[in-house]
Structures are given as structure tokens and as C-alpha cells.
CSV table of C-alpha atoms and ligand atoms in Angstrom, one decimal:
chain,number,residue,atom,x,y,z
A,485,UNK,CA,-115.3,389.0,129.0
A,486,UNK,CA,-114.5,392.6,127.0
A,487,UNK,CA,-111.6,390.4,125.0
A,488,UNK,CA,-114.5,387.6,123.9
A,489,UNK,CA,-116.2,390.1,122.1
A,490,UNK,CA,-115.0,390.0,118.8
A,491,UNK,CA,-112.9,392.6,117.2
A,492,UNK,CA,-115.4,394.1,114.4
A,493,UNK,CA,-118.3,394.3,117.5
A,494,UNK,CA,-116.2,395.3,119.7
A,495,UNK,CA,-115.2,398.5,117.6
A,496,UNK,CA,-119.2,399.3,116.1
A,497,UNK,CA,-119.4,399.0,119.6
A,498,UNK,CA,-117.5,401.2,121.3
A,499,UNK,CA,-118.1,403.4,117.7
A,500,UNK,CA,-121.5,403.0,117.7
A,501,UNK,CA,-122.6,406.8,118.1
A,502,UNK,CA,-120.5,408.1,115.3
A,503,UNK,CA,-120.7,408.2,111.5
A,504,UNK,CA,-119.1,406.9,109.2
A,505,UNK,CA,-116.6,408.2,107.7
A,506,UNK,CA,-114.4,408.4,110.7
A,507,UNK,CA,-111.0,406.3,111.9
A,508,UNK,CA,-110.5,405.8,115.8
A,509,UNK,CA,-106.4,404.8,117.7
A,510,UNK,CA,-107.0,401.6,119.6
A,511,UNK,CA,-105.6,402.0,122.3
A,512,UNK,CA,-104.0,399.4,123.4
A,513,UNK,CA,-102.6,397.9,120.2
A,514,UNK,CA,-101.4,400.6,119.8
A,515,UNK,CA,-99.5,401.0,124.0
A,516,UNK,CA,-98.2,397.1,123.0
A,517,UNK,CA,-97.4,398.2,119.5
A,518,UNK,CA,-94.8,400.7,122.0
A,519,UNK,CA,-93.9,399.1,123.9
A,520,UNK,CA,-93.1,396.5,121.0
A,521,UNK,CA,-90.8,399.0,119.7
A,522,UNK,CA,-89.0,399.6,122.9
A,523,UNK,CA,-88.6,396.3,124.0
A,524,UNK,CA,-86.5,396.1,120.9
A,525,UNK,CA,-85.1,398.4,120.3
A,526,UNK,CA,-83.1,396.7,123.4
A,527,UNK,CA,-82.0,399.6,126.0
A,528,UNK,CA,-81.1,402.3,123.1
A,529,UNK,CA,-83.9,405.2,122.8
A,530,UNK,CA,-85.7,405.5,120.5
A,531,UNK,CA,-86.9,408.4,119.0
A,532,UNK,CA,-90.5,408.9,117.5
A,533,UNK,CA,-91.1,409.7,114.2
A,534,UNK,CA,-93.6,412.5,114.2
A,535,UNK,CA,-94.8,411.9,110.0
A,536,UNK,CA,-95.9,408.3,110.8
A,537,UNK,CA,-98.1,409.5,113.6
A,538,UNK,CA,-99.2,413.8,112.4
A,539,UNK,CA,-101.2,413.5,115.9
A,540,UNK,CA,-100.4,415.7,118.8
A,541,UNK,CA,-102.5,413.8,121.3
A,542,UNK,CA,-101.0,410.4,119.9
A,543,UNK,CA,-97.1,411.6,120.0
A,544,UNK,CA,-97.4,413.5,123.8
A,545,UNK,CA,-98.6,409.4,124.9
A,546,UNK,CA,-95.9,407.5,123.0
A,547,UNK,CA,-92.8,410.1,124.4
A,548,UNK,CA,-94.5,409.3,128.4
A,549,UNK,CA,-93.9,405.5,127.5
A,550,UNK,CA,-90.7,405.0,129.0
A,551,UNK,CA,-87.6,404.7,126.5
A,552,UNK,CA,-88.9,406.6,123.5
A,553,UNK,CA,-87.3,410.2,124.0
A,554,UNK,CA,-87.6,413.3,121.1
A,555,UNK,CA,-89.2,414.7,118.1
A,556,UNK,CA,-88.5,413.5,114.2
A,557,UNK,CA,-89.8,415.9,112.7
A,558,UNK,CA,-90.2,416.2,108.7
A,559,UNK,CA,-89.8,419.7,109.0
A,560,UNK,CA,-88.4,422.7,110.6
A,561,UNK,CA,-92.3,424.3,110.8
A,562,UNK,CA,-93.5,421.3,112.5
A,563,UNK,CA,-91.2,421.4,115.0
A,564,UNK,CA,-90.8,424.6,116.4
A,565,UNK,CA,-95.0,424.4,116.3
A,566,UNK,CA,-94.4,420.8,118.2
A,567,UNK,CA,-91.5,423.1,120.7
A,568,UNK,CA,-93.1,425.9,121.3
A,569,UNK,CA,-96.6,423.6,122.5
A,570,UNK,CA,-94.3,422.1,125.0
A,571,UNK,CA,-94.1,418.1,123.4
A,572,UNK,CA,-89.9,418.3,123.8
A,573,UNK,CA,-86.7,419.8,123.8
A,574,UNK,CA,-84.8,416.8,121.6
A,575,UNK,CA,-86.3,418.1,118.4
A,576,UNK,CA,-84.8,416.7,115.3
A,577,UNK,CA,-86.4,417.9,111.6
A,578,UNK,CA,-85.0,414.3,109.9
A,579,UNK,CA,-85.0,416.8,106.2
A,580,UNK,CA,-82.9,419.5,105.3
A,581,UNK,CA,-85.2,422.7,105.6
A,582,UNK,CA,-85.3,425.5,102.5
A,583,UNK,CA,-88.5,427.1,105.4
A,584,UNK,CA,-86.0,430.9,106.2
A,585,UNK,CA,-89.3,431.7,107.0
A,586,UNK,CA,-88.7,428.8,109.6
A,587,UNK,CA,-85.4,429.6,109.5
A,588,UNK,CA,-86.2,433.2,110.5
A,589,UNK,CA,-88.6,432.2,114.0
A,590,UNK,CA,-85.9,429.7,114.9
A,591,UNK,CA,-83.4,432.3,115.6
A,592,UNK,CA,-86.0,434.2,116.9
A,593,UNK,CA,-86.5,432.0,119.8
A,594,UNK,CA,-83.1,431.6,121.5
A,595,UNK,CA,-85.1,428.6,123.5
A,596,UNK,CA,-86.6,427.1,120.1
A,597,UNK,CA,-83.6,427.5,118.8
A,598,UNK,CA,-81.4,425.4,121.8
A,599,UNK,CA,-84.1,422.8,121.7
A,600,UNK,CA,-83.8,422.3,117.7
A,601,UNK,CA,-81.3,420.7,115.0
A,602,UNK,CA,-82.1,420.9,111.5
A,603,UNK,CA,-80.0,418.4,109.2
A,604,UNK,CA,-78.0,419.8,106.7
A,605,UNK,CA,-75.6,417.7,104.3
A,606,UNK,CA,-73.9,419.5,102.4
A,607,UNK,CA,-72.0,423.4,102.4
A,608,UNK,CA,-75.2,424.6,99.9
A,609,UNK,CA,-77.0,423.6,104.0
A,610,UNK,CA,-75.0,426.2,105.1
A,611,UNK,CA,-74.6,428.8,102.6
A,612,UNK,CA,-79.0,428.8,102.4
A,613,UNK,CA,-79.4,429.0,106.3
A,614,UNK,CA,-77.0,432.1,106.6
A,615,UNK,CA,-79.1,433.5,103.6
A,616,UNK,CA,-82.3,433.9,105.6
A,617,UNK,CA,-80.6,434.3,108.2
A,618,UNK,CA,-76.8,436.3,108.9
A,619,UNK,CA,-74.4,435.3,110.8
A,620,UNK,CA,-75.5,437.5,113.2
A,621,UNK,CA,-77.9,435.3,115.2
A,622,UNK,CA,-78.0,432.0,118.0
A,623,UNK,CA,-75.8,429.3,117.3
A,624,UNK,CA,-78.0,427.3,115.0
A,625,UNK,CA,-77.4,423.4,116.3
A,626,UNK,CA,-76.8,421.0,112.9
A,627,UNK,CA,-77.5,417.1,111.9
A,628,UNK,CA,-74.9,415.7,109.3
A,629,UNK,CA,-77.6,413.3,107.1
A,630,UNK,CA,-74.7,410.6,106.1
A,631,UNK,CA,-76.0,408.5,103.3
A,632,UNK,CA,-76.6,404.4,104.2
A,633,UNK,CA,-77.0,402.8,101.0
A,634,UNK,CA,-75.7,399.9,100.1
A,635,UNK,CA,-73.2,400.6,97.1
A,636,UNK,CA,-71.7,396.9,96.7
A,637,UNK,CA,-70.5,398.0,92.5
A,638,UNK,CA,-69.4,401.0,91.2
A,639,UNK,CA,-72.9,402.5,89.8
A,640,UNK,CA,-75.2,400.1,92.0
A,641,UNK,CA,-77.3,402.9,94.5
A,642,UNK,CA,-79.6,400.7,96.8
A,643,UNK,CA,-81.0,402.5,98.8
A,644,UNK,CA,-83.1,406.3,99.4
A,645,UNK,CA,-81.7,409.0,97.3
A,646,UNK,CA,-80.7,411.7,99.7
A,647,UNK,CA,-77.4,413.0,101.3
A,648,UNK,CA,-74.1,412.7,98.9
A,649,UNK,CA,-72.0,412.1,101.9
A,650,UNK,CA,-71.7,408.7,102.1
A,651,UNK,CA,-67.6,407.4,102.8
A,652,UNK,CA,-65.6,409.1,106.4
A,653,UNK,CA,-63.8,410.4,103.3
A,654,UNK,CA,-67.1,413.2,102.6
A,655,UNK,CA,-68.6,413.1,106.7
A,656,UNK,CA,-65.5,414.2,108.0
A,657,UNK,CA,-64.6,417.0,105.3
A,658,UNK,CA,-68.9,418.3,105.8
A,659,UNK,CA,-68.6,417.8,109.6
A,660,UNK,CA,-64.7,420.4,109.1
A,661,UNK,CA,-67.2,423.6,107.4
A,662,UNK,CA,-69.0,422.8,110.3
A,663,UNK,CA,-67.0,423.9,113.1
A,664,UNK,CA,-65.0,425.6,110.7
A,665,UNK,CA,-68.1,428.4,110.3
A,666,UNK,CA,-69.1,429.9,113.1
A,667,UNK,CA,-73.2,430.3,113.9
A,668,UNK,CA,-73.0,427.0,113.8
A,669,UNK,CA,-73.3,423.8,116.2
A,670,UNK,CA,-72.5,420.1,114.4
A,671,UNK,CA,-74.9,418.3,117.0
A,672,UNK,CA,-75.8,414.6,115.7
A,673,UNK,CA,-75.2,412.0,112.9
A,674,UNK,CA,-78.3,410.1,111.0
A,675,UNK,CA,-77.3,407.8,108.6
A,676,UNK,CA,-80.9,406.3,107.7
A,677,UNK,CA,-81.4,402.5,105.6
A,678,UNK,CA,-84.2,403.0,104.4
A,679,UNK,CA,-83.3,399.1,102.3
A,680,UNK,CA,-83.2,397.7,105.6
A,681,UNK,CA,-85.5,399.9,107.7
A,682,UNK,CA,-88.5,400.4,104.9
A,683,UNK,CA,-88.3,397.5,102.9
A,684,UNK,CA,-90.0,394.1,104.1
A,685,UNK,CA,-88.3,390.9,104.0
A,686,UNK,CA,-91.1,388.9,103.6
A,687,UNK,CA,-93.5,390.3,101.1
A,688,UNK,CA,-96.0,388.1,100.4
A,689,UNK,CA,-96.7,385.5,97.9
A,690,UNK,CA,-93.4,386.0,96.3
A,691,UNK,CA,-90.8,383.9,98.8
A,692,UNK,CA,-88.5,384.5,95.9
A,693,UNK,CA,-88.2,388.2,96.4
A,694,UNK,CA,-88.4,388.3,100.0
A,695,UNK,CA,-85.3,385.7,99.8
A,696,UNK,CA,-83.7,388.5,97.9
A,697,UNK,CA,-84.4,390.8,99.8
A,698,UNK,CA,-83.0,389.7,103.1
A,699,UNK,CA,-79.9,388.7,101.1
A,700,UNK,CA,-79.7,391.7,100.4
A,701,UNK,CA,-80.4,393.4,103.9
A,702,UNK,CA,-77.8,391.0,104.8
A,703,UNK,CA,-75.1,391.8,102.9
A,704,UNK,CA,-76.6,396.2,103.7
A,705,UNK,CA,-76.6,395.2,107.5
A,706,UNK,CA,-72.8,394.4,107.8
A,707,UNK,CA,-71.6,396.6,105.3
A,708,UNK,CA,-72.9,399.6,106.4
A,709,UNK,CA,-72.3,398.8,110.4
A,710,UNK,CA,-68.4,399.1,109.2
A,711,UNK,CA,-69.1,402.2,107.5
A,712,UNK,CA,-71.1,404.2,110.0
A,713,UNK,CA,-68.7,402.7,113.0
A,714,UNK,CA,-66.2,405.1,110.8
A,715,UNK,CA,-67.5,407.8,110.2
A,716,UNK,CA,-69.1,407.8,113.5
A,717,UNK,CA,-64.7,408.0,115.4
A,718,UNK,CA,-63.9,410.3,112.9
A,719,UNK,CA,-66.3,413.2,113.0
A,720,UNK,CA,-66.1,412.6,117.0
A,721,UNK,CA,-62.4,413.7,117.3
A,722,UNK,CA,-63.9,416.7,115.8
A,723,UNK,CA,-67.3,417.8,118.2
A,724,UNK,CA,-68.3,416.4,120.5
A,725,UNK,CA,-71.3,414.9,119.1
A,726,UNK,CA,-74.3,414.4,121.9
A,727,UNK,CA,-76.3,411.7,119.6
A,728,UNK,CA,-75.9,409.5,116.2
A,729,UNK,CA,-78.6,408.3,114.4
A,730,UNK,CA,-79.9,405.5,112.8
A,731,UNK,CA,-82.7,402.7,111.3
A,732,UNK,CA,-86.1,402.9,111.0
A,733,UNK,CA,-88.9,400.8,112.4
A,734,UNK,CA,-88.3,397.6,110.0
A,735,UNK,CA,-84.5,397.9,111.3
A,736,UNK,CA,-84.7,398.0,114.7
A,737,UNK,CA,-82.3,394.7,116.1
A,738,UNK,CA,-79.9,395.5,112.8
A,739,UNK,CA,-79.1,399.3,113.5
A,740,UNK,CA,-79.2,398.6,117.2
A,741,UNK,CA,-76.6,396.1,117.5
A,742,UNK,CA,-74.0,398.8,115.9
A,743,UNK,CA,-72.5,400.0,119.4
A,744,UNK,CA,-72.1,402.8,117.0
A,745,UNK,CA,-75.4,403.9,117.1
A,746,UNK,CA,-76.6,406.3,119.9
A,747,UNK,CA,-80.5,406.0,119.4
A,748,UNK,CA,-83.1,405.6,116.8
A,749,UNK,CA,-85.9,405.9,115.2
A,750,UNK,CA,-89.1,404.1,114.7
A,751,UNK,CA,-93.3,405.5,114.2
A,752,UNK,CA,-94.6,403.1,111.5
A,753,UNK,CA,-94.2,400.3,114.2
A,754,UNK,CA,-96.7,402.6,116.7
A,755,UNK,CA,-99.5,402.1,114.4
A,756,UNK,CA,-99.0,399.7,112.7
A,757,UNK,CA,-100.4,399.0,108.2
A,758,UNK,CA,-100.2,396.6,105.9
A,759,UNK,CA,-97.0,397.5,104.4
A,760,UNK,CA,-95.4,396.7,108.1
A,761,UNK,CA,-97.5,392.8,107.5
A,762,UNK,CA,-94.2,391.7,105.3
A,763,UNK,CA,-91.8,391.5,108.2
A,764,UNK,CA,-90.5,388.3,109.7
A,765,UNK,CA,-89.4,389.2,112.5
A,766,UNK,CA,-91.9,391.6,114.0
A,767,UNK,CA,-95.2,392.4,113.8
A,768,UNK,CA,-96.8,395.3,114.8
A,769,UNK,CA,-101.1,395.3,116.0
A,770,UNK,CA,-103.2,397.8,113.4
A,771,UNK,CA,-103.8,400.6,115.6
A,772,UNK,CA,-105.3,402.9,113.3
A,773,UNK,CA,-107.7,402.0,111.8
A,774,UNK,CA,-111.1,403.6,109.5
A,775,UNK,CA,-114.2,403.6,109.6
A,776,UNK,CA,-116.5,403.3,106.3
A,777,UNK,CA,-120.6,403.0,105.0
A,778,UNK,CA,-122.7,401.6,103.2
A,779,UNK,CA,-124.0,403.3,100.2
A,780,UNK,CA,-124.7,400.8,97.8
A,781,UNK,CA,-125.4,397.1,97.6
A,782,UNK,CA,-124.9,396.7,93.7
A,783,UNK,CA,-126.3,393.2,94.5
A,784,UNK,CA,-124.0,390.2,96.2
A,785,UNK,CA,-120.7,389.7,97.6
A,786,UNK,CA,-120.1,392.9,96.3
A,787,UNK,CA,-121.3,396.8,98.4
A,788,UNK,CA,-120.2,400.0,98.1
A,789,UNK,CA,-118.9,402.3,100.6
A,790,UNK,CA,-118.6,406.0,100.2
A,791,UNK,CA,-115.0,407.4,101.2
A,792,UNK,CA,-111.2,405.2,100.3
A,793,UNK,CA,-109.3,405.9,98.1
A,794,UNK,CA,-106.4,407.5,100.3
A,795,UNK,CA,-103.7,406.0,98.4
A,796,UNK,CA,-99.6,405.8,100.4
A,797,UNK,CA,-97.1,407.8,99.0
A,798,UNK,CA,-94.2,405.7,97.6
A,799,UNK,CA,-93.4,403.3,93.8
A,800,UNK,CA,-97.9,402.6,92.6
A,801,UNK,CA,-98.9,399.6,93.0
A,802,UNK,CA,-101.3,397.7,94.9
A,803,UNK,CA,-99.2,398.4,97.6
A,804,UNK,CA,-100.8,402.1,98.8
A,805,UNK,CA,-104.1,400.7,98.6
A,806,UNK,CA,-106.2,400.8,101.7
A,807,UNK,CA,-107.2,397.2,102.6
A,808,UNK,CA,-110.7,396.0,103.7
A,809,UNK,CA,-110.2,394.7,107.3
A,810,UNK,CA,-113.4,393.9,109.1
A,811,UNK,CA,-115.1,392.1,108.9
A,812,UNK,CA,-112.6,389.9,107.7
A,813,UNK,CA,-113.0,388.6,103.5
A,814,UNK,CA,-113.0,391.7,101.5
A,815,UNK,CA,-111.2,392.8,98.4
A,816,UNK,CA,-111.0,396.1,96.3
A,817,UNK,CA,-111.9,395.5,93.0
A,818,UNK,CA,-109.7,395.6,90.5
A,819,UNK,CA,-111.5,397.3,87.9
A,820,UNK,CA,-112.4,400.4,90.9
A,821,UNK,CA,-109.6,400.4,93.2
A,822,UNK,CA,-109.9,402.9,95.8
A,823,UNK,CA,-113.0,405.1,94.9
A,824,UNK,CA,-112.6,408.9,94.7
A,825,UNK,CA,-116.0,408.6,97.0
A,826,UNK,CA,-117.3,405.6,96.7
A,827,UNK,CA,-115.5,402.4,97.0
A,828,UNK,CA,-116.8,398.7,96.2
A,829,UNK,CA,-115.6,395.7,98.0
A,830,UNK,CA,-116.3,392.1,97.6
A,831,UNK,CA,-116.2,388.5,98.9
A,832,UNK,CA,-118.2,386.3,100.9
A,833,UNK,CA,-118.6,388.8,104.0
A,834,UNK,CA,-120.7,391.7,101.3
A,835,UNK,CA,-123.9,389.4,101.3
A,836,UNK,CA,-124.1,390.2,104.8
A,837,UNK,CA,-123.6,394.0,104.6
A,838,UNK,CA,-126.7,396.3,105.0
A,839,UNK,CA,-126.7,400.3,104.4
A,840,UNK,CA,-125.4,401.7,106.9
A,841,UNK,CA,-123.5,399.5,107.9
A,842,UNK,CA,-119.8,400.0,108.4
A,843,UNK,CA,-116.5,398.3,106.8
A,844,UNK,CA,-113.4,398.8,108.6
A,845,UNK,CA,-110.0,399.7,106.5
A,846,UNK,CA,-106.2,400.1,106.9
A,847,UNK,CA,-104.5,402.6,105.3
A,848,UNK,CA,-101.0,401.3,103.9
A,849,UNK,CA,-99.1,403.7,105.3
A,850,UNK,CA,-98.4,404.7,108.6
A,851,UNK,CA,-99.5,408.8,109.3
A,852,UNK,CA,-101.1,409.5,106.0
A,853,UNK,CA,-104.3,408.9,107.4
A,854,UNK,CA,-104.0,411.2,109.5
A,855,UNK,CA,-104.0,414.1,105.9
A,856,UNK,CA,-107.2,412.5,106.0
A,857,UNK,CA,-108.8,412.9,108.8
A,858,UNK,CA,-109.7,415.9,111.1
A,859,UNK,CA,-109.8,413.3,114.3
A,860,UNK,CA,-108.9,410.3,115.9
A,861,UNK,CA,-111.1,408.9,118.1
A,862,UNK,CA,-109.6,407.5,120.5
A,863,UNK,CA,-110.5,403.4,122.0
A,864,UNK,CA,-109.9,402.3,125.1
A,865,UNK,CA,-111.4,399.2,125.0
A,866,UNK,CA,-115.2,398.8,123.6
A,867,UNK,CA,-115.2,402.9,124.7
A,868,UNK,CA,-114.9,405.6,122.9
A,869,UNK,CA,-112.4,407.4,125.6
A,870,UNK,CA,-111.0,410.9,124.0
A,871,UNK,CA,-112.0,411.9,120.4
A,872,UNK,CA,-108.5,413.6,119.6
A,873,UNK,CA,-106.9,416.2,116.8
A,874,UNK,CA,-104.8,415.1,114.5
A,875,UNK,CA,-102.4,417.9,112.4
A,876,UNK,CA,-104.8,418.2,109.4
A,877,UNK,CA,-107.6,419.6,112.1
A,878,UNK,CA,-106.0,421.8,112.8
A,879,UNK,CA,-105.0,423.6,110.1
A,880,UNK,CA,-101.6,422.8,110.4
A,881,UNK,CA,-100.0,420.4,107.0
A,882,UNK,CA,-96.2,420.4,106.5
A,883,UNK,CA,-95.6,419.1,102.3
B,1077,PLP,C1,-85.0,409.8,108.8
B,1077,PLP,C2,-86.1,408.6,108.7
B,1077,PLP,N1,-85.3,408.1,110.0
B,1077,PLP,C3,-86.4,407.1,110.7
B,1077,PLP,C4,-87.7,406.3,109.5
B,1077,PLP,C5,-88.6,405.4,110.0
B,1077,PLP,O1,-89.6,406.0,110.5
B,1077,PLP,P1,-90.7,404.5,110.7
B,1077,PLP,O2,-90.6,404.4,111.6
B,1077,PLP,O3,-92.2,405.5,111.0
B,1077,PLP,O4,-91.0,403.3,109.9
B,1077,PLP,C6,-87.8,407.4,108.2
B,1077,PLP,C7,-89.1,406.5,107.2
B,1077,PLP,O5,-88.4,407.7,105.7
B,1077,PLP,C8,-86.5,408.7,107.8
B,1077,PLP,O6,-86.3,409.0,106.8
């Protein structure tokens, strides 16, 4: 019977007691998304990218899903907090840290030092650690960040700008420096192919661009498979790697096709933000939504809601704005977009909206909504099963 309810009725019914603005996580969609990531990973463990969730309860639920293993944190302070809370004993911090206070805490807590792996891409990172916490301390686990971009021509760089370590020779040099140096343990490798994992291959309304993206991604995946295998072979001669991490939500199939990779990372696929509608081979369900109340009816086909200007990070463009989701047929206006405290939505459906009615929205990215709301209300079918704090709701902001 529940299934027969239209989506907006179900959500409105479940949250009838709540006053918008508020945000919900739809548990059925979230768990189905989690299961789909595991299916796509075809036996390779999935490390959950915390930046795309930013809510401890949702992270906990993800980690209890068979097929997920370990956290990929975005800050060392965050990793210390989550580890201290007992969430995981396998915590990779995927972005290098310059936080001396957090490094001091890491070495002051031997159990944390044994569980948390920090990211390095150069000897300077090792120097920074030694300058912060000295050399008489517990061993620090490190992971080498390998540049997974595609460089088809000398001046061309397709992918993220992160690590300077690109070739097997670069990687070997850095690995040698790590294993020679007291106080560090080389635990793993990570290479994130953002040009595949984070770039939709079927951008709406741009079939030609889509064809170009798919061509690039095929070439890039083939190049990376060869280079990653070479790098892993070279490093395994120097150290016993515990893991080789790669990929993200958009690249699970190509990343797990490589035998050199032992695990994939993913987070956005749990949430299903609008940027992840633009892939051909998978489609996460929208699991995170926010509701805003109608506060003006300026007339005709327009209603104006309170709040809304939650713009996603990345290159500025219309695809970074939130999208009106329910009732269907509404869009933002070109003149105002998603506003600082008020957002007009236009379309036929606006005629039926009354003051206090909700308009449901989706964010463009997965994790950033948690920086706007203190709580996520967990919707289970047609009721709110629980209300849990986001990182922000716990007073935690990691940048
Ligand atoms: C290092 C790393 N791994 C994996 C991911 C993939 O995360 P998601 O699945 O949320 O897109 C990202 C995203 O930026 C990343 O930076």
C-alpha cells in the first residue's frame, strides 16, 4: 500500500510534524544505494568516503553493510574523532594534512596511530610531520598519493591537480624515501581517477560532450590500468602494501577491473546527488532531500520558498545549484537562482502551492548538505524513524 503513495505524499506524510526547512535521509533509498555500490564493486571492498556523508549515524549504517570496509576521511582531525568514537579501526585520510595539533594527537594516542593512515606525496610531507611531532614517537602509517590523471600529450593534464607522483619511477623514489626513514610505515597506495570517477559520461542535453567524455574515459582507464599495475609492482618490491585504493562512485567498474587495485572508495553513490544523474551505467536513487516552505506566492506559476542557496563546490555553473525535486515540474528562475534566504521556483505545479507547503529539493553534491543542516531526519517508509546529527549538528566542521 505504501508503495502506491506518490513520492511527495509519502515524504510529506512522514514528516508532517516537522517544520521546514529540514533535511531527510530516505533509509530505503540509502540502503539500496549502498547495496548497489557493493554489487558494482564485484567483491572488492568499498571504503566509504566520509566527505560525501558527513553524518556519523549514516557512516555507521554504511559500515554495517556487508561489502563496505573502512573509512576514507578527509581530515586528520575528523579521522581522530571518528576513530576515538569507535567507528572504525581502518581509517585512511585521503588528503595530506598540515594540521600540527592533529598530528600531535595522533602520536599521543598509540591506538589511533595504529589505525589511521595519513597521505603523503613528497618528502616534504615527511619533513612536515617530523617538524610537528619529532622523531621519537610511534610509527606513523602513510599512504602514497599517486596522480591518476591522464597526460596524453606533454602539456595536457586531464584529471585532478593533487600529487606530483605520476610515473612508476616517481613512485619508487618516494617509496624508497619512506621506507628508509625511521618513524614511518608505508601502508598503502591511493590513486584517484577523478576524470572518470567524478565526471558524468552522459551530461544532460550535451550528447556530443558525452561522447567526448566517454572516449577520454576509455583511453584514460586503459592508460591508468597499465601504469597503476607497474607502480604497484615496483612498490611491492620495497614494502608489503596492505591496500591499493582507487576510484570513486563513477568509476567502480573500471577501477575494480584492475587486479592491482585491492579496494575502491565511494560515498556519493550512497546519497545520489544530482551530479550523479549524469552517468550511463548506474543511477543512484535520491536518498538525501531537503524541504523548504513556501513563504510567498508572487503570482501565477511562481512560488517562493524560504532558504535554498546551497551551492555545491566545483567549477561554477548551473549544475552546482540545488534542483527542485517534488512536486515535479518546478525549476529555479534564471534571474534569482537559489537565493541566500529565499528561492523562487517556477512551473505549473507552483499554482497549487499554498503558504507553508513544502518543496523538496536535491543538492548537487553528496556531503555538503550536511554543512547546512544540524540534523538529518531518517525516513523509513512513511514515518521518521530517527533524527540524527550531521557533523555540523555535532559542532564539527573540518573545512
Ligand atoms: C581520493 C578520493 N577518493 C574517492 C573519491 C570519490 O568519492 P565519491 O564516491 O563520493 O564521489 C574522491 C572524491 O573526490 C576522492 O577525492
